PDB file of C-alpha atoms in Angstrom:
ATOM      1  CA  UNK A   1      70.718  92.129  39.819  1.00 84.00           C
ATOM      2  CA  UNK A   2      71.629  88.927  41.562  1.00 94.00           C
ATOM      3  CA  UNK A   3      73.258  86.167  39.500  1.00 98.00           C
ATOM      4  CA  UNK A   4      71.352  82.961  38.597  1.00 98.00           C
ATOM      5  CA  UNK A   5      72.191  79.370  39.196  1.00 98.00           C
ATOM      6  CA  UNK A   6      69.571  77.212  37.451  1.00 98.00           C
ATOM      7  CA  UNK A   7      69.584  73.475  38.300  1.00 98.00           C
ATOM      8  CA  UNK A   8      68.042  71.050  35.806  1.00 98.00           C
ATOM      9  CA  UNK A   9      67.467  67.800  37.702  1.00 98.00           C
ATOM     10  CA  UNK A  10      66.862  65.911  34.375  1.00 97.00           C
ATOM     11  CA  UNK A  11      65.840  62.283  35.104  1.00 98.00           C
ATOM     12  CA  UNK A  12      68.906  60.718  36.731  1.00 97.00           C
ATOM     13  CA  UNK A  13      68.039  57.733  38.928  1.00 97.00           C
ATOM     14  CA  UNK A  14      68.090  57.873  41.854  1.00 97.00           C
ATOM     15  CA  UNK A  15      69.498  61.389  42.119  1.00 98.00           C
ATOM     16  CA  UNK A  16      66.570  63.342  40.540  1.00 98.00           C
ATOM     17  CA  UNK A  17      63.892  61.687  42.595  1.00 98.00           C
ATOM     18  CA  UNK A  18      62.607  61.091  46.147  1.00 97.00           C
ATOM     19  CA  UNK A  19      64.762  62.057  49.076  1.00 97.00           C
ATOM     20  CA  UNK A  20      67.774  63.171  46.978  1.00 98.00           C
ATOM     21  CA  UNK A  21      65.594  65.575  45.062  1.00 98.00           C
ATOM     22  CA  UNK A  22      64.530  67.114  48.366  1.00 98.00           C
ATOM     23  CA  UNK A  23      68.144  67.258  49.544  1.00 98.00           C
ATOM     24  CA  UNK A  24      69.005  69.382  46.562  1.00 98.00           C
ATOM     25  CA  UNK A  25      66.048  71.665  47.364  1.00 98.00           C
ATOM     26  CA  UNK A  26      67.113  72.014  50.957  1.00 98.00           C
ATOM     27  CA  UNK A  27      70.636  72.887  49.773  1.00 98.00           C
ATOM     28  CA  UNK A  28      69.321  75.505  47.370  1.00 98.00           C
ATOM     29  CA  UNK A  29      67.213  77.051  50.103  1.00 98.00           C
ATOM     30  CA  UNK A  30      70.242  77.276  52.407  1.00 98.00           C
ATOM     31  CA  UNK A  31      72.425  78.833  49.724  1.00 98.00           C
ATOM     32  CA  UNK A  32      69.724  81.363  48.913  1.00 98.00           C
ATOM     33  CA  UNK A  33      69.414  82.327  52.545  1.00 98.00           C
ATOM     34  CA  UNK A  34      73.211  82.700  52.884  1.00 98.00           C
ATOM     35  CA  UNK A  35      73.989  84.480  49.569  1.00 98.00           C
ATOM     36  CA  UNK A  36      70.779  85.941  48.085  1.00 97.00           C
ATOM     37  CA  UNK A  37      71.722  84.381  44.677  1.00 98.00           C
ATOM     38  CA  UNK A  38      68.705  83.412  42.619  1.00 97.00           C
ATOM     39  CA  UNK A  39      68.463  79.633  42.499  1.00 98.00           C
ATOM     40  CA  UNK A  40      66.112  77.967  40.007  1.00 98.00           C
ATOM     41  CA  UNK A  41      65.260  74.248  40.448  1.00 98.00           C
ATOM     42  CA  UNK A  42      63.741  72.164  37.641  1.00 98.00           C
ATOM     43  CA  UNK A  43      62.808  68.802  39.002  1.00 98.00           C
ATOM     44  CA  UNK A  44      60.895  66.032  37.219  1.00 98.00           C
ATOM     45  CA  UNK A  45      57.167  66.657  37.144  1.00 97.00           C
ATOM     46  CA  UNK A  46      56.613  63.906  39.723  1.00 97.00           C
ATOM     47  CA  UNK A  47      58.716  65.854  42.243  1.00 98.00           C
ATOM     48  CA  UNK A  48      57.404  69.290  41.659  1.00 98.00           C
ATOM     49  CA  UNK A  49      55.019  69.551  44.584  1.00 97.00           C
ATOM     50  CA  UNK A  50      57.460  68.140  47.073  1.00 98.00           C
ATOM     51  CA  UNK A  51      60.241  70.427  45.982  1.00 98.00           C
ATOM     52  CA  UNK A  52      57.971  73.348  46.078  1.00 98.00           C
ATOM     53  CA  UNK A  53      57.030  72.501  49.669  1.00 98.00           C
ATOM     54  CA  UNK A  54      60.686  72.574  50.734  1.00 98.00           C
ATOM     55  CA  UNK A  55      61.368  76.060  49.237  1.00 98.00           C
ATOM     56  CA  UNK A  56      57.999  77.627  50.081  1.00 96.00           C
ATOM     57  CA  UNK A  57      58.239  81.237  51.165  1.00 95.00           C
ATOM     58  CA  UNK A  58      61.828  81.644  49.929  1.00 97.00           C
ATOM     59  CA  UNK A  59      63.416  83.179  46.839  1.00 97.00           C
ATOM     60  CA  UNK A  60      64.158  79.811  45.344  1.00 98.00           C
ATOM     61  CA  UNK A  61      62.114  79.275  42.213  1.00 98.00           C
ATOM     62  CA  UNK A  62      60.843  75.994  40.850  1.00 98.00           C
ATOM     63  CA  UNK A  63      60.356  75.384  37.102  1.00 98.00           C
ATOM     64  CA  UNK A  64      58.978  72.561  34.990  1.00 98.00           C
ATOM     65  CA  UNK A  65      61.535  70.860  32.722  1.00 98.00           C
ATOM     66  CA  UNK A  66      59.345  71.009  29.590  1.00 98.00           C
ATOM     67  CA  UNK A  67      55.878  72.015  28.509  1.00 98.00           C
ATOM     68  CA  UNK A  68      53.958  70.750  25.493  1.00 98.00           C
ATOM     69  CA  UNK A  69      52.454  73.187  23.019  1.00 98.00           C
ATOM     70  CA  UNK A  70      48.854  72.293  23.367  1.00 97.00           C
ATOM     71  CA  UNK A  71      45.678  73.082  25.162  1.00 97.00           C
ATOM     72  CA  UNK A  72      44.466  70.861  27.993  1.00 97.00           C
ATOM     73  CA  UNK A  73      42.415  67.883  26.779  1.00 97.00           C
ATOM     74  CA  UNK A  74      42.701  64.298  25.588  1.00 98.00           C
ATOM     75  CA  UNK A  75      46.491  64.250  25.535  1.00 97.00           C
ATOM     76  CA  UNK A  76      47.767  61.289  27.578  1.00 97.00           C
ATOM     77  CA  UNK A  77      51.238  61.760  28.975  1.00 96.00           C
ATOM     78  CA  UNK A  78      51.577  65.401  27.826  1.00 97.00           C
ATOM     79  CA  UNK A  79      52.111  68.434  30.075  1.00 97.00           C
ATOM     80  CA  UNK A  80      50.282  71.674  29.151  1.00 98.00           C
ATOM     81  CA  UNK A  81      51.395  74.892  30.876  1.00 98.00           C
ATOM     82  CA  UNK A  82      48.257  74.816  33.009  1.00 98.00           C
ATOM     83  CA  UNK A  83      49.654  71.794  34.855  1.00 97.00           C
ATOM     84  CA  UNK A  84      52.615  73.837  36.084  1.00 98.00           C
ATOM     85  CA  UNK A  85      50.497  76.865  36.992  1.00 97.00           C
ATOM     86  CA  UNK A  86      48.182  74.618  39.060  1.00 97.00           C
ATOM     87  CA  UNK A  87      51.161  72.897  40.719  1.00 97.00           C
ATOM     88  CA  UNK A  88      52.420  76.289  41.904  1.00 97.00           C
ATOM     89  CA  UNK A  89      55.536  76.447  39.665  1.00 98.00           C
ATOM     90  CA  UNK A  90      57.195  79.722  38.910  1.00 98.00           C
ATOM     91  CA  UNK A  91      58.136  78.953  35.344  1.00 98.00           C
ATOM     92  CA  UNK A  92      59.285  76.368  32.843  1.00 98.00           C
ATOM     93  CA  UNK A  93      62.309  75.367  30.726  1.00 98.00           C
ATOM     94  CA  UNK A  94      61.627  75.149  26.975  1.00 98.00           C
ATOM     95  CA  UNK A  95      63.560  73.744  24.099  1.00 97.00           C
ATOM     96  CA  UNK A  96      66.318  71.907  25.991  1.00 96.00           C
ATOM     97  CA  UNK A  97      68.567  70.058  23.569  1.00 91.00           C
ATOM     98  CA  UNK A  98      67.118  66.814  24.980  1.00 93.00           C
ATOM     99  CA  UNK A  99      63.555  68.006  24.333  1.00 95.00           C
ATOM    100  CA  UNK A 100      63.525  70.228  21.282  1.00 96.00           C
ATOM    101  CA  UNK A 101      60.603  72.342  20.070  1.00 98.00           C
ATOM    102  CA  UNK A 102      59.806  74.109  16.817  1.00 97.00           C
ATOM    103  CA  UNK A 103      60.354  77.832  16.868  1.00 97.00           C
ATOM    104  CA  UNK A 104      56.660  78.439  16.227  1.00 98.00           C
ATOM    105  CA  UNK A 105      55.799  76.247  19.229  1.00 98.00           C
ATOM    106  CA  UNK A 106      58.323  78.139  21.374  1.00 98.00           C
ATOM    107  CA  UNK A 107      56.651  81.386  20.413  1.00 98.00           C
ATOM    108  CA  UNK A 108      53.229  79.970  21.252  1.00 98.00           C
ATOM    109  CA  UNK A 109      54.368  78.704  24.645  1.00 98.00           C
ATOM    110  CA  UNK A 110      56.162  81.928  25.621  1.00 98.00           C
ATOM    111  CA  UNK A 111      53.065  83.970  24.923  1.00 98.00           C
ATOM    112  CA  UNK A 112      50.801  81.536  26.752  1.00 98.00           C
ATOM    113  CA  UNK A 113      53.169  81.337  29.730  1.00 98.00           C
ATOM    114  CA  UNK A 114      53.030  85.107  30.051  1.00 98.00           C
ATOM    115  CA  UNK A 115      49.267  84.983  30.228  1.00 97.00           C
ATOM    116  CA  UNK A 116      49.476  82.427  32.967  1.00 97.00           C
ATOM    117  CA  UNK A 117      52.091  84.246  34.990  1.00 98.00           C
ATOM    118  CA  UNK A 118      54.838  81.738  34.261  1.00 98.00           C
ATOM    119  CA  UNK A 119      58.447  82.622  33.544  1.00 98.00           C
ATOM    120  CA  UNK A 120      60.222  81.046  30.610  1.00 98.00           C
ATOM    121  CA  UNK A 121      63.841  79.827  30.352  1.00 98.00           C
ATOM    122  CA  UNK A 122      64.410  78.929  26.721  1.00 98.00           C
ATOM    123  CA  UNK A 123      67.481  76.956  25.587  1.00 97.00           C
ATOM    124  CA  UNK A 124      69.452  77.417  22.363  1.00 95.00           C
ATOM    125  CA  UNK A 125      72.270  75.385  20.858  1.00 92.00           C
ATOM    126  CA  UNK A 126      74.152  78.207  19.015  1.00 92.00           C
ATOM    127  CA  UNK A 127      74.326  82.021  19.272  1.00 93.00           C
ATOM    128  CA  UNK A 128      72.132  82.502  16.182  1.00 94.00           C
ATOM    129  CA  UNK A 129      69.388  80.378  17.617  1.00 95.00           C
ATOM    130  CA  UNK A 130      69.660  82.278  20.900  1.00 96.00           C
ATOM    131  CA  UNK A 131      69.124  85.522  19.046  1.00 97.00           C
ATOM    132  CA  UNK A 132      66.047  84.105  17.163  1.00 97.00           C
ATOM    133  CA  UNK A 133      64.587  83.019  20.429  1.00 98.00           C
ATOM    134  CA  UNK A 134      65.402  86.355  22.128  1.00 98.00           C
ATOM    135  CA  UNK A 135      63.173  88.074  19.556  1.00 98.00           C
ATOM    136  CA  UNK A 136      60.249  86.164  21.047  1.00 98.00           C
ATOM    137  CA  UNK A 137      60.770  87.875  24.403  1.00 98.00           C
ATOM    138  CA  UNK A 138      61.273  84.976  26.874  1.00 98.00           C
ATOM    139  CA  UNK A 139      62.456  85.866  30.391  1.00 98.00           C
ATOM    140  CA  UNK A 140      65.738  84.002  29.919  1.00 98.00           C
ATOM    141  CA  UNK A 141      67.836  82.485  27.114  1.00 98.00           C
ATOM    142  CA  UNK A 142      70.326  79.753  27.973  1.00 96.00           C
ATOM    143  CA  UNK A 143      72.851  78.940  25.217  1.00 92.00           C
ATOM    144  CA  UNK A 144      74.210  75.429  25.539  1.00 85.00           C
ATOM    145  CA  UNK A 145      76.399  73.667  22.932  1.00 82.00           C
ATOM    146  CA  UNK A 146      74.846  70.190  23.019  1.00 75.00           C
ATOM    147  CA  UNK A 147      78.123  68.455  22.318  1.00 77.00           C
ATOM    148  CA  UNK A 148      79.482  69.709  25.708  1.00 69.00           C
ATOM    149  CA  UNK A 149      76.425  68.781  27.820  1.00 68.00           C
ATOM    150  CA  UNK A 150      77.317  66.243  30.397  1.00 67.00           C
ATOM    151  CA  UNK A 151      81.028  66.115  29.496  1.00 69.00           C
ATOM    152  CA  UNK A 152      82.383  68.113  32.425  1.00 73.00           C
ATOM    153  CA  UNK A 153      84.130  70.356  29.912  1.00 72.00           C
ATOM    154  CA  UNK A 154      82.691  73.807  30.516  1.00 76.00           C
ATOM    155  CA  UNK A 155      81.661  75.919  27.610  1.00 76.00           C
ATOM    156  CA  UNK A 156      83.236  78.914  29.325  1.00 75.00           C
ATOM    157  CA  UNK A 157      86.671  77.312  28.746  1.00 78.00           C
ATOM    158  CA  UNK A 158      86.136  75.095  25.676  1.00 75.00           C
ATOM    159  CA  UNK A 159      84.130  77.524  23.613  1.00 80.00           C
ATOM    160  CA  UNK A 160      84.119  80.986  25.175  1.00 86.00           C
ATOM    161  CA  UNK A 161      83.333  82.508  21.803  1.00 88.00           C
ATOM    162  CA  UNK A 162      79.862  80.794  21.936  1.00 87.00           C
ATOM    163  CA  UNK A 163      79.132  82.883  25.055  1.00 89.00           C
ATOM    164  CA  UNK A 164      80.515  86.196  23.719  1.00 92.00           C
ATOM    165  CA  UNK A 165      78.868  85.749  20.324  1.00 92.00           C
ATOM    166  CA  UNK A 166      75.599  84.842  22.013  1.00 93.00           C
ATOM    167  CA  UNK A 167      75.646  87.956  24.181  1.00 94.00           C
ATOM    168  CA  UNK A 168      76.475  90.167  21.180  1.00 96.00           C
ATOM    169  CA  UNK A 169      73.782  88.784  18.930  1.00 96.00           C
ATOM    170  CA  UNK A 170      71.068  88.557  21.617  1.00 97.00           C
ATOM    171  CA  UNK A 171      71.665  92.123  22.770  1.00 97.00           C
ATOM    172  CA  UNK A 172      71.105  93.403  19.169  1.00 97.00           C
ATOM    173  CA  UNK A 173      67.546  92.177  19.314  1.00 97.00           C
ATOM    174  CA  UNK A 174      66.678  92.143  22.982  1.00 98.00           C
ATOM    175  CA  UNK A 175      68.302  94.370  25.605  1.00 97.00           C
ATOM    176  CA  UNK A 176      66.240  93.007  28.516  1.00 97.00           C
ATOM    177  CA  UNK A 177      66.311  89.250  28.329  1.00 98.00           C
ATOM    178  CA  UNK A 178      68.522  87.507  30.856  1.00 98.00           C
ATOM    179  CA  UNK A 179      71.356  85.493  29.313  1.00 97.00           C
ATOM    180  CA  UNK A 180      72.557  82.241  30.797  1.00 96.00           C
ATOM    181  CA  UNK A 181      74.957  79.595  29.506  1.00 91.00           C
ATOM    182  CA  UNK A 182      75.345  75.928  30.183  1.00 87.00           C
ATOM    183  CA  UNK A 183      77.019  72.656  29.099  1.00 82.00           C
ATOM    184  CA  UNK A 184      79.842  71.155  31.177  1.00 84.00           C
ATOM    185  CA  UNK A 185      79.547  73.699  33.963  1.00 90.00           C
ATOM    186  CA  UNK A 186      81.090  71.896  36.969  1.00 92.00           C
ATOM    187  CA  UNK A 187      82.571  74.351  39.417  1.00 94.00           C
ATOM    188  CA  UNK A 188      82.454  77.881  40.773  1.00 96.00           C
ATOM    189  CA  UNK A 189      85.368  78.829  38.569  1.00 94.00           C
ATOM    190  CA  UNK A 190      83.275  77.842  35.510  1.00 93.00           C
ATOM    191  CA  UNK A 191      80.474  80.046  36.721  1.00 95.00           C
ATOM    192  CA  UNK A 192      82.835  82.946  37.336  1.00 95.00           C
ATOM    193  CA  UNK A 193      84.262  82.649  33.820  1.00 92.00           C
ATOM    194  CA  UNK A 194      80.735  82.488  32.313  1.00 93.00           C
ATOM    195  CA  UNK A 195      79.597  85.653  34.027  1.00 95.00           C
ATOM    196  CA  UNK A 196      82.818  87.511  33.145  1.00 94.00           C
ATOM    197  CA  UNK A 197      82.055  86.627  29.494  1.00 92.00           C
ATOM    198  CA  UNK A 198      78.745  88.557  29.787  1.00 94.00           C
ATOM    199  CA  UNK A 199      76.060  86.237  31.085  1.00 96.00           C
ATOM    200  CA  UNK A 200      74.037  86.667  34.374  1.00 97.00           C
ATOM    201  CA  UNK A 201      74.344  83.007  35.323  1.00 96.00           C
ATOM    202  CA  UNK A 202      74.336  79.353  34.340  1.00 96.00           C
ATOM    203  CA  UNK A 203      72.161  76.281  33.717  1.00 96.00           C
ATOM    204  CA  UNK A 204      73.668  73.277  35.503  1.00 96.00           C
ATOM    205  CA  UNK A 205      72.672  69.607  35.776  1.00 95.00           C
ATOM    206  CA  UNK A 206      74.851  66.653  36.768  1.00 94.00           C
ATOM    207  CA  UNK A 207      77.568  68.599  38.612  1.00 95.00           C
ATOM    208  CA  UNK A 208      74.910  69.394  41.306  1.00 97.00           C
ATOM    209  CA  UNK A 209      72.296  66.685  40.866  1.00 98.00           C
ATOM    210  CA  UNK A 210      74.871  63.855  41.159  1.00 97.00           C
ATOM    211  CA  UNK A 211      77.089  65.560  43.743  1.00 97.00           C
ATOM    212  CA  UNK A 212      77.752  63.792  47.075  1.00 96.00           C
ATOM    213  CA  UNK A 213      77.095  67.157  48.736  1.00 97.00           C
ATOM    214  CA  UNK A 214      74.852  69.407  46.585  1.00 98.00           C
ATOM    215  CA  UNK A 215      75.085  72.241  49.098  1.00 98.00           C
ATOM    216  CA  UNK A 216      78.858  72.569  48.710  1.00 98.00           C
ATOM    217  CA  UNK A 217      78.634  72.744  44.927  1.00 98.00           C
ATOM    218  CA  UNK A 218      75.746  75.209  44.824  1.00 98.00           C
ATOM    219  CA  UNK A 219      77.412  77.376  47.451  1.00 98.00           C
ATOM    220  CA  UNK A 220      80.717  77.412  45.507  1.00 98.00           C
ATOM    221  CA  UNK A 221      78.943  78.443  42.322  1.00 97.00           C
ATOM    222  CA  UNK A 222      76.837  81.080  44.061  1.00 98.00           C
ATOM    223  CA  UNK A 223      79.829  82.644  45.775  1.00 98.00           C
ATOM    224  CA  UNK A 224      81.898  82.734  42.592  1.00 97.00           C
ATOM    225  CA  UNK A 225      78.962  84.178  40.716  1.00 97.00           C
ATOM    226  CA  UNK A 226      78.802  87.062  43.185  1.00 98.00           C
ATOM    227  CA  UNK A 227      82.577  87.647  42.896  1.00 97.00           C
ATOM    228  CA  UNK A 228      82.201  87.868  39.143  1.00 96.00           C
ATOM    229  CA  UNK A 229      79.586  90.702  39.091  1.00 89.00           C
TER     230      UNK A 229
END
């Protein structure tokens, strides 16, 4: 299986929006064409359709950053899963440390996403939470210590035991789920280390989104990911 580089655009201004959001998408498309590595892009909801148009007919996937656990209706400002299905998204990130959900809601959303043909990448803060989420059978679990997010200090170096413990606990309950890690991932070397510790890839944000040249960063991460397998 090809490694995964998932890019969470978050809501950095101006980086996550407009032309820069499309530049990241074009970079991801180019890296996919050159390496075959799976690249997942999670732009703000306002940028979904434009990012999808850039990567159309490629292997680059586009996810929503969050979905709300509710049925469509009178819910101003909320995002039900149907919104992402209709937009053409491939999946959705759930339970990011910046947008937490209750375990019962995660379970509800995973089941509903499957019915709608949407993939799920569910975040966890510690190995035990990752294992609890893995029981619910999402497509991917990404373990990210929140204290390292945005620091530039990679979890693969600062807390490698978080990755190894996560892999061990998650595999006890789910042998099929894809395991990612994130928090502070800044370079290809960080990605290489994360995969060597047992993951299939990484969840990255500012290192790519705020980069002067997103292509160079994504390409470096993709190449090092391939080397690690």
